[in-house]
Short mmCIF file of C-alpha atoms and ligand atoms in Angstrom, two decimals:
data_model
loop_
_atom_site.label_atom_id
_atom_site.label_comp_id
_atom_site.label_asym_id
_atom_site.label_seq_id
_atom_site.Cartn_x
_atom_site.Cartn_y
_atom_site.Cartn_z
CA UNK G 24 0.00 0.00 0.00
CA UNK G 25 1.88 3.62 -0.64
CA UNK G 26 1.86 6.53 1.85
CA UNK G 27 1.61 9.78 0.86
CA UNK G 28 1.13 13.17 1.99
CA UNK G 29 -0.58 16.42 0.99
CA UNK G 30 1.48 19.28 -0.06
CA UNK G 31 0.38 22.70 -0.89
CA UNK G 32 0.93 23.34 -4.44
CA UNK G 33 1.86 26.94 -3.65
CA UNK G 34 3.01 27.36 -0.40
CA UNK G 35 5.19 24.85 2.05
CA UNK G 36 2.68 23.42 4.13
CA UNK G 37 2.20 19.97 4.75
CA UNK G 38 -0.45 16.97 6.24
CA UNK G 39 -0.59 13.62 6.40
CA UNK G 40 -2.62 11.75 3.86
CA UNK G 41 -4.78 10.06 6.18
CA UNK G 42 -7.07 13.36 7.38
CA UNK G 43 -10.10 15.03 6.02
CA UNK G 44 -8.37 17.00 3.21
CA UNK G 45 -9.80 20.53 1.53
CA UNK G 46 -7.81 23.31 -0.31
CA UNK G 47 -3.93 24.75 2.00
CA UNK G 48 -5.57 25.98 5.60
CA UNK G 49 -2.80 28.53 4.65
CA UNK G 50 -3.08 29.90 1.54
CA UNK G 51 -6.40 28.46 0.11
CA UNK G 52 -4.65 26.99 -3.14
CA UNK G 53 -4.97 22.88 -4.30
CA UNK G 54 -3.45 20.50 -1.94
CA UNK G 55 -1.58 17.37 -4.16
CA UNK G 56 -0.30 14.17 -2.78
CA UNK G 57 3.32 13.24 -2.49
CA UNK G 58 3.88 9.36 -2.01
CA UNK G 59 7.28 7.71 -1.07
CA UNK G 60 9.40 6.48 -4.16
CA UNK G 61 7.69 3.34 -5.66
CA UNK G 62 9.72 0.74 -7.24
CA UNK G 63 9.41 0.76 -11.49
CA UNK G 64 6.39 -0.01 -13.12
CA UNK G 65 4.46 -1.47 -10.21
CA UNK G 66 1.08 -2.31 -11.79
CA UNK G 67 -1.44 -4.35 -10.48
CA UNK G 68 -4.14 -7.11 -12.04
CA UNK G 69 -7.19 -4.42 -11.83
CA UNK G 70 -8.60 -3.87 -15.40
CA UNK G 71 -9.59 -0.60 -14.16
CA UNK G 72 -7.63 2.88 -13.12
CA UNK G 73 -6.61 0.83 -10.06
CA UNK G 74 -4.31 -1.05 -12.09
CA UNK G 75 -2.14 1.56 -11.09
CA UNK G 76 -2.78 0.92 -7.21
CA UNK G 77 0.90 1.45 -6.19
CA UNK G 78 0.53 5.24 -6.92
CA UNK G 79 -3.21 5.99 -5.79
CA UNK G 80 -4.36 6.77 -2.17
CA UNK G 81 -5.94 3.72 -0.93
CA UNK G 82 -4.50 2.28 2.58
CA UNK G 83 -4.77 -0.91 4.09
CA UNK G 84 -8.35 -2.34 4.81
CA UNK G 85 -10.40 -0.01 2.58
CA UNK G 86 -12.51 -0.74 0.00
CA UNK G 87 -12.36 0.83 -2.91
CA UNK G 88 -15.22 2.25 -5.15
CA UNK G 89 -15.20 1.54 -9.19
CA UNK G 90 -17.43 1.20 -11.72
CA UNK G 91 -14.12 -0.17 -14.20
CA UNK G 92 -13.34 3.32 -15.42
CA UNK G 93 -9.76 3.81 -17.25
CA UNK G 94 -8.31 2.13 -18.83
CA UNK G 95 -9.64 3.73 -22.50
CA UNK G 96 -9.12 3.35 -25.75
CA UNK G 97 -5.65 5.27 -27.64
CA UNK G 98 -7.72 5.60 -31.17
CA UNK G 99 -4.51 6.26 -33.83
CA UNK G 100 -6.52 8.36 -36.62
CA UNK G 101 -3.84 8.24 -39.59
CA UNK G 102 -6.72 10.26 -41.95
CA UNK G 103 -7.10 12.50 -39.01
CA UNK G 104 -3.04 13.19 -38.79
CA UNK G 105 -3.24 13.36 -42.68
CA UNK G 106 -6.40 16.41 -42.99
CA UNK G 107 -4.43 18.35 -39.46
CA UNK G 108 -0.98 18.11 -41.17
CA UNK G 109 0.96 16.09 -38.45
CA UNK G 110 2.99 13.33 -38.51
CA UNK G 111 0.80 11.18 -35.94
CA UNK G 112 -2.37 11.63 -34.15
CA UNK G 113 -4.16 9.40 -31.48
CA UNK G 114 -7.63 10.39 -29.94
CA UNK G 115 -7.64 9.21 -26.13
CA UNK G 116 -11.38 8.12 -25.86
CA UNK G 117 -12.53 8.78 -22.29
CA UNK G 118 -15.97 8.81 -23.75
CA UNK G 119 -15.61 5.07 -22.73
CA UNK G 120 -15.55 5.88 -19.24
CA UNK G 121 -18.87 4.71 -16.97
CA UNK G 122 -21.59 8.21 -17.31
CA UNK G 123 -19.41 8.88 -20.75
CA UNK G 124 -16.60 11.37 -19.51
CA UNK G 125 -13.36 11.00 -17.73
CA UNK G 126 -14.64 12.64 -14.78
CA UNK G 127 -15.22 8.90 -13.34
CA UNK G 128 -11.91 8.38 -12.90
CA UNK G 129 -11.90 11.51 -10.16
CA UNK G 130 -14.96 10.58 -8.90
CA UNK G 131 -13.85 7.03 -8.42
CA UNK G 132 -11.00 8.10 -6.12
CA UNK G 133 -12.64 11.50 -4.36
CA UNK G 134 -15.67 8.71 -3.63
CA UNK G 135 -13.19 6.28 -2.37
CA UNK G 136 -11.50 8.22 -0.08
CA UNK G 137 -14.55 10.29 1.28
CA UNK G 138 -16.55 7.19 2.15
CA UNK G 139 -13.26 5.89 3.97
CA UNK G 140 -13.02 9.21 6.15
CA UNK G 141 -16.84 8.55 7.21
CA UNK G 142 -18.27 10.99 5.10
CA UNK G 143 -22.22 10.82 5.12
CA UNK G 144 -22.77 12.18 1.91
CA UNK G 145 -20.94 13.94 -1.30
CA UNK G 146 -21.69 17.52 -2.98
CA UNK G 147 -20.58 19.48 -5.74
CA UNK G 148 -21.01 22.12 -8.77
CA UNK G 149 -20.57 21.08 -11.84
CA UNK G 150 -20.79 21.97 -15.58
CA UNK G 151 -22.63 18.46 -16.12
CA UNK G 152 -20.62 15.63 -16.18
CA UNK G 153 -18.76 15.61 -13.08
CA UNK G 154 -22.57 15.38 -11.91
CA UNK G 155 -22.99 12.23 -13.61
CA UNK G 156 -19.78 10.42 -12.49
CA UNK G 157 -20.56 11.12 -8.99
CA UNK G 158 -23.88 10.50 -8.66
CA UNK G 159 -23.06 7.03 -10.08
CA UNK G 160 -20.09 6.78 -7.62
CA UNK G 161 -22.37 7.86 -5.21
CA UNK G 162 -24.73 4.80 -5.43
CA UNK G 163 -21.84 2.94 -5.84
CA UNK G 164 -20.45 3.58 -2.91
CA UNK G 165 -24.07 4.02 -0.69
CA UNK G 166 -23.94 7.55 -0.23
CA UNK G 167 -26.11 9.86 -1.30
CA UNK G 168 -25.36 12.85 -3.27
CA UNK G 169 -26.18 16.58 -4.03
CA UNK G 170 -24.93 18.07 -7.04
CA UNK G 171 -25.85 22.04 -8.27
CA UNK G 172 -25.68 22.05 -11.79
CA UNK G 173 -26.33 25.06 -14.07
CA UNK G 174 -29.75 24.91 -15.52
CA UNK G 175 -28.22 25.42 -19.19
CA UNK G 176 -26.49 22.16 -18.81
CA UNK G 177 -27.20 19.60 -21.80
CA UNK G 178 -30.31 17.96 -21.06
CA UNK G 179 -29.10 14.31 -21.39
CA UNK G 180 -26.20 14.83 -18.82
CA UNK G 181 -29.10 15.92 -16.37
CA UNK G 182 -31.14 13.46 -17.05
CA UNK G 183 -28.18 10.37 -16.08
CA UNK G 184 -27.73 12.79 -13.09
CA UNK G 185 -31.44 12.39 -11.82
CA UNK G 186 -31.70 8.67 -12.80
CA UNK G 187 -28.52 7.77 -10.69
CA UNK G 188 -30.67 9.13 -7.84
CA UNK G 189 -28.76 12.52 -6.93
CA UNK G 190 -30.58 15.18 -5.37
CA UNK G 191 -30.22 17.59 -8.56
CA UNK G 192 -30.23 21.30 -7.75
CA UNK G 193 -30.64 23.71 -10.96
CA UNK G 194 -28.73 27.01 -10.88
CA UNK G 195 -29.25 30.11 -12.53
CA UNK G 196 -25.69 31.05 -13.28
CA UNK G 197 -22.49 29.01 -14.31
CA UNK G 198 -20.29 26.61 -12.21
CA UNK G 199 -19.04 29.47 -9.98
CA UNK G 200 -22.24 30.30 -9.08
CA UNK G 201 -23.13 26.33 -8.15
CA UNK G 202 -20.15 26.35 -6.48
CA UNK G 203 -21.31 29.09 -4.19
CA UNK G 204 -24.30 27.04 -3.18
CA UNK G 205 -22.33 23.93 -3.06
CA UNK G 206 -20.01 25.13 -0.74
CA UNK G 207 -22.65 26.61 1.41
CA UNK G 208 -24.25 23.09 1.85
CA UNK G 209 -21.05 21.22 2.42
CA UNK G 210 -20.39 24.07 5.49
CA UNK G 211 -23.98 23.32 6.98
CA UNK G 212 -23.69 19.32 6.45
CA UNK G 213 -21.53 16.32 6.96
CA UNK G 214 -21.30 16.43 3.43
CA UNK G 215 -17.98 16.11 1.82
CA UNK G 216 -17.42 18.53 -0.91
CA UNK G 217 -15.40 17.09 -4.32
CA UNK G 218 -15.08 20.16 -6.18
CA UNK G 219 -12.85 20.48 -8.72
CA UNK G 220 -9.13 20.83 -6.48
CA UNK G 221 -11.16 21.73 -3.54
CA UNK G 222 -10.04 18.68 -2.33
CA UNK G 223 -6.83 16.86 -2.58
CA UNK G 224 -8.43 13.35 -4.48
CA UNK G 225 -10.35 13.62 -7.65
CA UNK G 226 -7.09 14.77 -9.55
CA UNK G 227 -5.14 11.28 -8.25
CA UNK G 228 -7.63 9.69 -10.51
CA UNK G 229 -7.20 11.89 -13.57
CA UNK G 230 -3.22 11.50 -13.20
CA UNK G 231 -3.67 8.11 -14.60
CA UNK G 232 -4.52 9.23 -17.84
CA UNK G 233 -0.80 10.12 -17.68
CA UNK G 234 0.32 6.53 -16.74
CA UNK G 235 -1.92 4.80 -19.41
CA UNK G 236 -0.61 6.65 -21.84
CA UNK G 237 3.03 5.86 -21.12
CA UNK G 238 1.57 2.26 -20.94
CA UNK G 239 0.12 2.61 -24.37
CA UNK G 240 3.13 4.19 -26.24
CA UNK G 241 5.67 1.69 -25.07
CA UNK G 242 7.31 3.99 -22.59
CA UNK G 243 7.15 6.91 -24.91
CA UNK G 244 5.32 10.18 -24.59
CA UNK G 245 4.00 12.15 -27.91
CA UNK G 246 5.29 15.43 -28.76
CA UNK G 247 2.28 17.33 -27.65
CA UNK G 248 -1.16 16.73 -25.69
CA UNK G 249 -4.19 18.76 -26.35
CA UNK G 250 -6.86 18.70 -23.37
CA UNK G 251 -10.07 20.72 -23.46
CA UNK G 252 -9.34 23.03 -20.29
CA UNK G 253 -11.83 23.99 -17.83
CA UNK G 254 -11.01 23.09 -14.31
CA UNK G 255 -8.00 22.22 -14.83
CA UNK G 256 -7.84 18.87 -13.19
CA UNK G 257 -7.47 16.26 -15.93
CA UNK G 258 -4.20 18.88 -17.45
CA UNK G 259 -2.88 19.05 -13.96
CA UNK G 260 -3.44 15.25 -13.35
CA UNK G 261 -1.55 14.22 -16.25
CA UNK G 262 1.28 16.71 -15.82
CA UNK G 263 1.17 15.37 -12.43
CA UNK G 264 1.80 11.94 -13.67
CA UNK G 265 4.55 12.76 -16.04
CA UNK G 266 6.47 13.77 -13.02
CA UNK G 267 5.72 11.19 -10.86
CA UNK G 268 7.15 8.90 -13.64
CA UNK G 269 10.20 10.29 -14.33
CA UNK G 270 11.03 10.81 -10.45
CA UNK G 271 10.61 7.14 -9.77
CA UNK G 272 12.45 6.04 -12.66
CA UNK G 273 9.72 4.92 -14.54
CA UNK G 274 10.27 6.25 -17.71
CA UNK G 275 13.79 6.60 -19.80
CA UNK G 276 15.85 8.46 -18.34
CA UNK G 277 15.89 10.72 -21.65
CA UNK G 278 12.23 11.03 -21.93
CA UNK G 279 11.27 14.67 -23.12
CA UNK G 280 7.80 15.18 -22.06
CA UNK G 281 4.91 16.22 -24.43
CA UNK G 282 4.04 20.03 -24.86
CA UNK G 283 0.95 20.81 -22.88
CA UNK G 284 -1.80 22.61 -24.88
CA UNK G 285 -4.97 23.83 -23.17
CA UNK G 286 -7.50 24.05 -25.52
CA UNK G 287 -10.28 26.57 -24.87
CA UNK G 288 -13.61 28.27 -25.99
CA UNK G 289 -13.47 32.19 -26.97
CA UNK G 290 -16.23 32.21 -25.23
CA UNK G 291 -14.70 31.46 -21.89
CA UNK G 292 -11.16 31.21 -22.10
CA UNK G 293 -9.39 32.57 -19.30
CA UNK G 294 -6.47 30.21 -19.51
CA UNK G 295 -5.61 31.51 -23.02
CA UNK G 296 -5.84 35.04 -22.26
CA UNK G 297 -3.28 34.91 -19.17
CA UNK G 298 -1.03 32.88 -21.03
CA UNK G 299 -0.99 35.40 -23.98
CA UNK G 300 -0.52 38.43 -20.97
CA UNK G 301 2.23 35.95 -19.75
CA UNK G 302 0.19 36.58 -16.47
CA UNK G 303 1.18 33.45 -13.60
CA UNK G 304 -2.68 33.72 -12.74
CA UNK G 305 -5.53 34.19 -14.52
CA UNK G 306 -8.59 37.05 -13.91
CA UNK G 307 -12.78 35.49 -13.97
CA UNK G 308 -14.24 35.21 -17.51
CA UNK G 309 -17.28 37.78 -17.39
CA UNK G 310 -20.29 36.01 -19.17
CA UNK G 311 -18.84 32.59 -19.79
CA UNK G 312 -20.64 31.05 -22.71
CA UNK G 313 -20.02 27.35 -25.17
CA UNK G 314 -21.85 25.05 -26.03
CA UNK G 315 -18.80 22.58 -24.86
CA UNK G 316 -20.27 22.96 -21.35
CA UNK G 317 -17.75 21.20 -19.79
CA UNK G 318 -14.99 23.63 -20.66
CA UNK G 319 -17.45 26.78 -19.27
CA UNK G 320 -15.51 27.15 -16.16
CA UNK G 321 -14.82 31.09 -16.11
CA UNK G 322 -12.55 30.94 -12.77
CA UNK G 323 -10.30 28.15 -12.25
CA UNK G 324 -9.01 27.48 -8.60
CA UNK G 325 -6.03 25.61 -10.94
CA UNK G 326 -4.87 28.64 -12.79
CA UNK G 327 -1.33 29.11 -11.53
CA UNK G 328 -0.58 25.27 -11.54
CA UNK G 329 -2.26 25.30 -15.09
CA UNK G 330 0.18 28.32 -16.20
CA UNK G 331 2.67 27.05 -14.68
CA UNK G 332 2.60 23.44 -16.12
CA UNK G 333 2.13 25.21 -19.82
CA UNK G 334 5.48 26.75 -19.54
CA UNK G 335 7.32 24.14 -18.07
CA UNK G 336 6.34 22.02 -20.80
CA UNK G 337 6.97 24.66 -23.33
CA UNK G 338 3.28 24.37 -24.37
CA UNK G 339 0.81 26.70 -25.58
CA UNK G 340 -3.22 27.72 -24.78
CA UNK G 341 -5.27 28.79 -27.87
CA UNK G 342 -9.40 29.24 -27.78
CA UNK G 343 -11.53 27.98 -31.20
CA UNK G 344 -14.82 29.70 -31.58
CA UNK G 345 -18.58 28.13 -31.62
CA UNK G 346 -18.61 27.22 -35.37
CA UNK G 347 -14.71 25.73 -35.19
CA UNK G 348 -15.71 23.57 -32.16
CA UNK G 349 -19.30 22.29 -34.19
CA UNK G 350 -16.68 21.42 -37.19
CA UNK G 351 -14.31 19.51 -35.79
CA UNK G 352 -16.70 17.78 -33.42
CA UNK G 353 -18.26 16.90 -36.47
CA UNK G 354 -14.55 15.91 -38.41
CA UNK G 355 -13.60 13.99 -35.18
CA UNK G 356 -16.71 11.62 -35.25
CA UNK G 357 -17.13 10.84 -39.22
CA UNK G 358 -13.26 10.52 -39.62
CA UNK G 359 -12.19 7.94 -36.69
CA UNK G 360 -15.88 6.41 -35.69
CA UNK G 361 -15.25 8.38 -32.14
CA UNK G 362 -18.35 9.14 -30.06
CA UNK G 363 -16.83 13.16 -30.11
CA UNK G 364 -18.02 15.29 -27.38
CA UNK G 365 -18.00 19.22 -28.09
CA UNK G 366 -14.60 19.35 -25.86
CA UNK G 367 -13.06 16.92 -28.03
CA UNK G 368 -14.05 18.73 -31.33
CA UNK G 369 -12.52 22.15 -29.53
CA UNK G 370 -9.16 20.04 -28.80
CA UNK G 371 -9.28 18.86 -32.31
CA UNK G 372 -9.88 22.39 -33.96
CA UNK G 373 -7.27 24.00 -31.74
CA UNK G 374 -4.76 21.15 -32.84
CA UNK G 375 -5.11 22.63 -36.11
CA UNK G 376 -5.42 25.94 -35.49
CA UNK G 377 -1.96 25.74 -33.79
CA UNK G 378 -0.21 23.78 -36.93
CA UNK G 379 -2.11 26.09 -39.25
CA UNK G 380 -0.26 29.32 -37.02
CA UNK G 381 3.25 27.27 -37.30
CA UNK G 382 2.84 26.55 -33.43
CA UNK G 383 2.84 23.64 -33.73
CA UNK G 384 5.40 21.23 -35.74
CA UNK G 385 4.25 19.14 -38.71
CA UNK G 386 6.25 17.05 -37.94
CA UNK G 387 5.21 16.12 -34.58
CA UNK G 388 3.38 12.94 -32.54
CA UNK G 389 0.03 14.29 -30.93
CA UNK G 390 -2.57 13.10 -28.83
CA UNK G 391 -5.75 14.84 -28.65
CA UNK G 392 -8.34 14.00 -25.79
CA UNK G 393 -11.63 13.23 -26.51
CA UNK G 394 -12.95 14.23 -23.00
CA UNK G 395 -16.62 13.02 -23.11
CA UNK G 396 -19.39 11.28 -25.00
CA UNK G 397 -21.14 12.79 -27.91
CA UNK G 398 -24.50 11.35 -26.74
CA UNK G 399 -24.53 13.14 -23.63
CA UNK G 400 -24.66 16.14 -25.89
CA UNK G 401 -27.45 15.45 -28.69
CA UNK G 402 -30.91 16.17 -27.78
CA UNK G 403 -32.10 16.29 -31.80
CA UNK G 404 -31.99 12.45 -32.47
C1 LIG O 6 -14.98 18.57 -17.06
C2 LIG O 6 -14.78 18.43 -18.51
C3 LIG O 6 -13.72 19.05 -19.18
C4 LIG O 6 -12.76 19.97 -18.49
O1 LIG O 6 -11.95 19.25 -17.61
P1 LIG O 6 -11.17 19.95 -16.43
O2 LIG O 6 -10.49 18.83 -15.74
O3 LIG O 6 -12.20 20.62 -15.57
O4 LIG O 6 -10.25 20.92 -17.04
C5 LIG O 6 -13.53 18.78 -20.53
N1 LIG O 6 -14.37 17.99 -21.19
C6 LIG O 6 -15.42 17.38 -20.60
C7 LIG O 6 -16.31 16.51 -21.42
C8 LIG O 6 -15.66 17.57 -19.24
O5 LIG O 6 -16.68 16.97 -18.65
#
């Protein structure tokens, strides 16, 4: 079983893994767990995201919650790499994941651990599908769950949310503004809150996106990663995993990691517009509005470590408009059979936009994330 700690990801304080974790008691920024060296390429026989047990905070005598999330698809798309102008392109499919986004692989961890420290319930905003994955982690895992969802969120994703059981609250707002009544709840309840890096868990389970990948290439990386950026945690998760690898010795030693590009809506894109003001944090989008809901997240608690990870990587954030994201959702799905979510058309159309600028080499090896299911999306079929 690994031990671990939580570190700030700003400031130096420290606690031990085993508490009730939120955001630093000190300086209110994402807390991220630091586990003892692990010995290479511990895997277990889990055909799930707990395949990677070693690394994942789970101690002795728990049981864990899954649904057999991870573990997705790496879709090559040679016709894809051809019509984009790279050398190679793979879509990662998390539309595979149980409620059709990667968000189960969070929930399947933040559930885990809450249940374990005696939580009587789990709450959060969300832009839609991190309300799905947890109210199905939820009943997975017994508890029952409150989620505060925009109204404007795609009808099918609320409709999963209420047949999973959750008590569904509709906001009049965006995610900041569920978040407002979210928190609220949590401080009135026993309620644990999973909030996108309010808490120290849900990104554990998006760093293995980072370790299947390595798994999938061989011990390789690709030259450059586009994500869909709206949170932040599934970019921070996999950075986080990158580094993690490479400190343990579990990737060649001369491994250059993959440019990190955060792919954005100009409609809410406040990522993009602090990395253009080479800003280290990034000001609230006024009047957030896409149609890729779950990259509508005007205020990011993960801005600095999302800045920060972009030029460490020597990466790049670009936003695609409304019609560009509708295109290459549609290009993604007819050219590689992909369920495409709106995210994953806005990855694919800034993948382009950036080789079409001469930001990004022709001559490069990228994987573009496919973040969520088209289906959750369509309500005209
Ligand atoms: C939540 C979500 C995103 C954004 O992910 P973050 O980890 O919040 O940056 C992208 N695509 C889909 C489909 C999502 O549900």
């Amino acid at each position: 079983m690994p031990t671990w700690t939580l570190s700030c990801s700003s400031c130096d304080y420290t606690q031990p893994g085993d508490a009730r974790a939120g955001v630093c008691p000190k300086c209110g920024q994402p807390l991220l767990a630091r586990y003892a060296p692990v010995a290479p390429w511990t895997t277990s026989q889990r055909w799930d995201l707990w395949r990677y047990e070693s690394v994942l905070p789970l101690m002795e005598g728990e049981t864990l919650v899954s649904l057999g999330e991870g573990l997705t698809p790496l879709v090559e798309a040679p016709g894809l790499a051809r019509r984009i102008g790279v050398r190679r392109l793979w879509i990662k499919d998390e539309a595979q994941n149980p409620t059709g986004s990667f968000k189960a692989r969070g929930m399947s961890v933040a559930v885990t651990r809450a249940r374990a420290l005696g939580a009587t319930g789990v709450v959060i905003p969300t832009a839609g599908n991190a309300g799905a994955a947890i109210a199905a982690y939820g009943a997975a895992a017994g508890l029952p769950v409150r989620v505060y969802a925009p109204r404007t969120t795609p009808a099918p994703i609320l409709s999963i949310i209420r047949s999973l059981g959750a008590d569904l609250h509709l906001v009049d707002g965006h995610i900041g503004d569920a978040g407002k009544l979210s928190r609220a709840f949590a401080a009135e309840s026993d309620f644990f809150e999973l909030s996108t890096l309010r808490e120290p868990y849900r990104v554990e389970g998006m760093k293995t996106m980072g370790y299947e990948l390595a798994e999938q290439l061989g011990g390789r990386l690709p030259d450059a990663l586009v994500y869909p950026t709206g949170g932040g945690e599934g970019t921070v998760g996999i950075w986080k995993a990158f580094g993690e690898m490479r400190d343990w010795g579990w990737l060649p030693n001369d491994v250059r990691f993959p440019q990190m590009i955060v792919a954005q809506a100009t409609g809410c894109a406040p990522i993009v517009r602090a990395f253009e003001a080479h800003e280290d944090r990034a000001t609230p989008w006024e009047n957030p509005a896409t149609h890729a809901a779950g990259i509508r997240v005007p205020g990011p608690l993960g801005d600095r470590l999302l800045l920060r990870l972009i030029g460490e990587s020597g990466g790049s954030a670009a936003a695609v408009d409304e019609d560009a994201i509708r295109e290459h959702t549609k290009t993604l799905a007819e050219s590689t059979g992909v369920d495409a979510a709106p995210e994953g058309g806005a990855a694919l159309a800034v993948t382009r936009l950036l080789v079409d600028q001469g930001r990004l080499s022709r001559d490069a090896e990228v994987v573009v994330f496919n973040t969520g299911s088209g289906a959750s999306y369509r309500v005209d079929t």
